[in-house]
XYZ file of C-alpha atoms in Angstrom:
162
model
C 98.144 104.973 64.322
C 97.782 108.630 65.353
C 97.284 109.212 69.055
C 97.441 112.646 70.739
C 97.724 113.297 74.466
C 94.429 114.488 75.929
C 94.310 117.637 78.054
C 93.838 115.811 81.363
C 95.992 112.809 80.424
C 99.360 112.215 82.079
C 102.485 111.161 80.211
C 102.280 107.731 81.869
C 98.721 107.230 80.620
C 99.724 108.269 77.105
C 102.712 105.891 77.109
C 100.590 102.993 78.375
C 97.972 103.561 75.721
C 100.591 103.927 72.936
C 102.215 100.679 74.055
C 98.845 98.898 74.014
C 97.953 100.287 70.596
C 101.358 99.430 69.136
C 100.949 95.804 70.239
C 97.605 95.718 68.444
C 98.614 97.640 65.320
C 102.091 96.160 64.815
C 101.658 92.636 66.201
C 103.264 91.155 63.065
C 106.426 93.250 63.424
C 109.515 92.211 65.408
C 109.756 93.575 68.962
C 112.574 96.010 68.100
C 110.574 97.546 65.246
C 107.457 97.766 67.407
C 109.502 99.575 70.124
C 110.861 102.135 67.636
C 107.385 102.764 66.211
C 105.887 103.118 69.708
C 108.662 105.570 70.618
C 107.961 107.716 67.542
C 104.209 107.694 68.130
C 104.740 108.642 71.780
C 106.920 111.624 70.816
C 104.408 112.707 68.166
C 101.532 112.362 70.624
C 102.971 114.498 73.441
C 100.873 117.661 73.751
C 103.563 120.026 75.120
C 105.757 121.283 72.243
C 108.773 121.898 74.516
C 108.722 118.344 75.853
C 108.190 117.041 72.334
C 111.188 119.012 71.059
C 113.380 117.805 73.945
C 112.344 114.196 73.233
C 113.260 114.579 69.566
C 116.690 115.959 70.461
C 117.442 113.265 73.049
C 119.042 110.005 71.949
C 116.286 107.698 73.179
C 116.136 103.985 72.454
C 112.712 102.923 73.722
C 109.352 104.079 75.034
C 110.217 103.556 78.712
C 113.336 105.686 78.424
C 111.349 108.370 76.617
C 108.702 108.338 79.322
C 111.294 108.761 82.096
C 112.993 111.580 80.177
C 109.654 113.321 79.474
C 108.581 113.099 83.118
C 111.884 114.547 84.332
C 111.660 117.323 81.761
C 108.060 118.069 82.761
C 108.999 118.194 86.475
C 111.914 120.551 85.765
C 109.667 122.684 83.603
C 107.052 122.999 86.349
C 109.705 123.830 88.935
C 111.149 126.678 86.869
C 107.998 128.222 85.362
C 108.138 131.988 85.449
C 104.372 132.361 85.620
C 103.930 130.266 88.739
C 102.696 131.990 91.857
C 105.199 132.624 94.631
C 104.751 130.512 97.702
C 103.137 132.456 100.490
C 104.220 132.054 104.072
C 101.709 130.390 106.329
C 101.590 131.253 109.977
C 101.174 128.017 111.826
C 100.308 127.919 115.469
C 103.223 127.181 117.735
C 103.164 123.392 117.950
C 106.335 123.160 119.996
C 104.303 123.545 123.189
C 102.620 120.380 124.219
C 99.233 120.269 125.873
C 100.933 119.901 129.234
C 102.952 123.084 128.733
C 99.834 124.967 127.619
C 97.972 123.736 130.710
C 100.922 124.722 132.857
C 100.824 128.298 131.480
C 97.090 128.537 132.097
C 97.516 127.266 135.636
C 100.252 129.833 136.350
C 98.036 132.623 135.050
C 95.174 131.369 137.186
C 97.344 131.084 140.288
C 98.804 134.555 139.754
C 95.292 135.965 139.619
C 94.248 134.059 142.764
C 97.352 135.280 144.633
C 96.565 138.820 143.591
C 93.008 138.489 144.862
C 94.199 136.911 148.111
C 96.710 139.693 148.762
C 94.023 142.292 148.153
C 91.770 140.529 150.677
C 94.618 140.332 153.221
C 95.113 144.095 152.901
C 91.495 144.575 153.854
C 90.433 145.656 150.407
C 87.628 143.841 148.689
C 89.083 142.584 145.377
C 87.331 143.677 142.232
C 85.125 140.999 140.661
C 86.048 138.527 143.404
C 82.548 138.216 144.783
C 81.390 135.564 147.185
C 83.072 132.736 145.242
C 86.481 133.640 146.694
C 85.035 133.727 150.169
C 83.484 130.249 149.720
C 86.648 128.283 149.204
C 87.811 128.863 145.617
C 91.178 129.844 147.040
C 91.466 126.464 148.783
C 90.733 124.800 145.450
C 93.489 126.885 143.820
C 95.952 125.522 146.356
C 95.121 122.027 145.080
C 95.768 123.221 141.534
C 99.126 124.613 142.620
C 100.063 121.184 143.950
C 99.047 119.641 140.601
C 101.156 122.214 138.786
C 104.191 121.275 140.869
C 103.630 117.582 140.067
C 103.377 118.353 136.351
C 106.592 120.395 136.479
C 108.422 117.596 138.298
C 107.193 115.062 135.753
C 108.317 117.236 132.825
C 111.729 117.706 134.388
C 112.104 113.960 134.912
C 111.061 113.215 131.298
C 113.437 115.803 129.857
C 116.368 114.406 131.863
C 115.803 110.885 130.471
């Protein structure tokens, strides 16, 4: 039996197939002999020469132990590869602000703008870009939004205290 690890095949898949083939090929042999033969065929079939060398040097008793050792070695190898690309930082949006806090900020900005327009009107100056909308009650609507903002703030304070 000569079985080599395929390019896209994992160590687990190789071990499973070797175990299956050893049961078929060495069914007449005692279990201990079959385990030793499966172990040797697994080591011979591993594609990576470094893993294969490490398996040969380790004092392994069976196929399962060899598989665990090979997987640990492979993981360590991947973690310490010199040719791997450095991890790039990713700028994530600030998720610490909830939707309520974002809405609260937008409302404050809106109210600040409305107050500015109202103070300009009180001074007798016609505010830039205010137009007839301000004169038709948008400012009264903003007062309702201010009340909603106060309710949201009170709710947030109550939640944070509990």
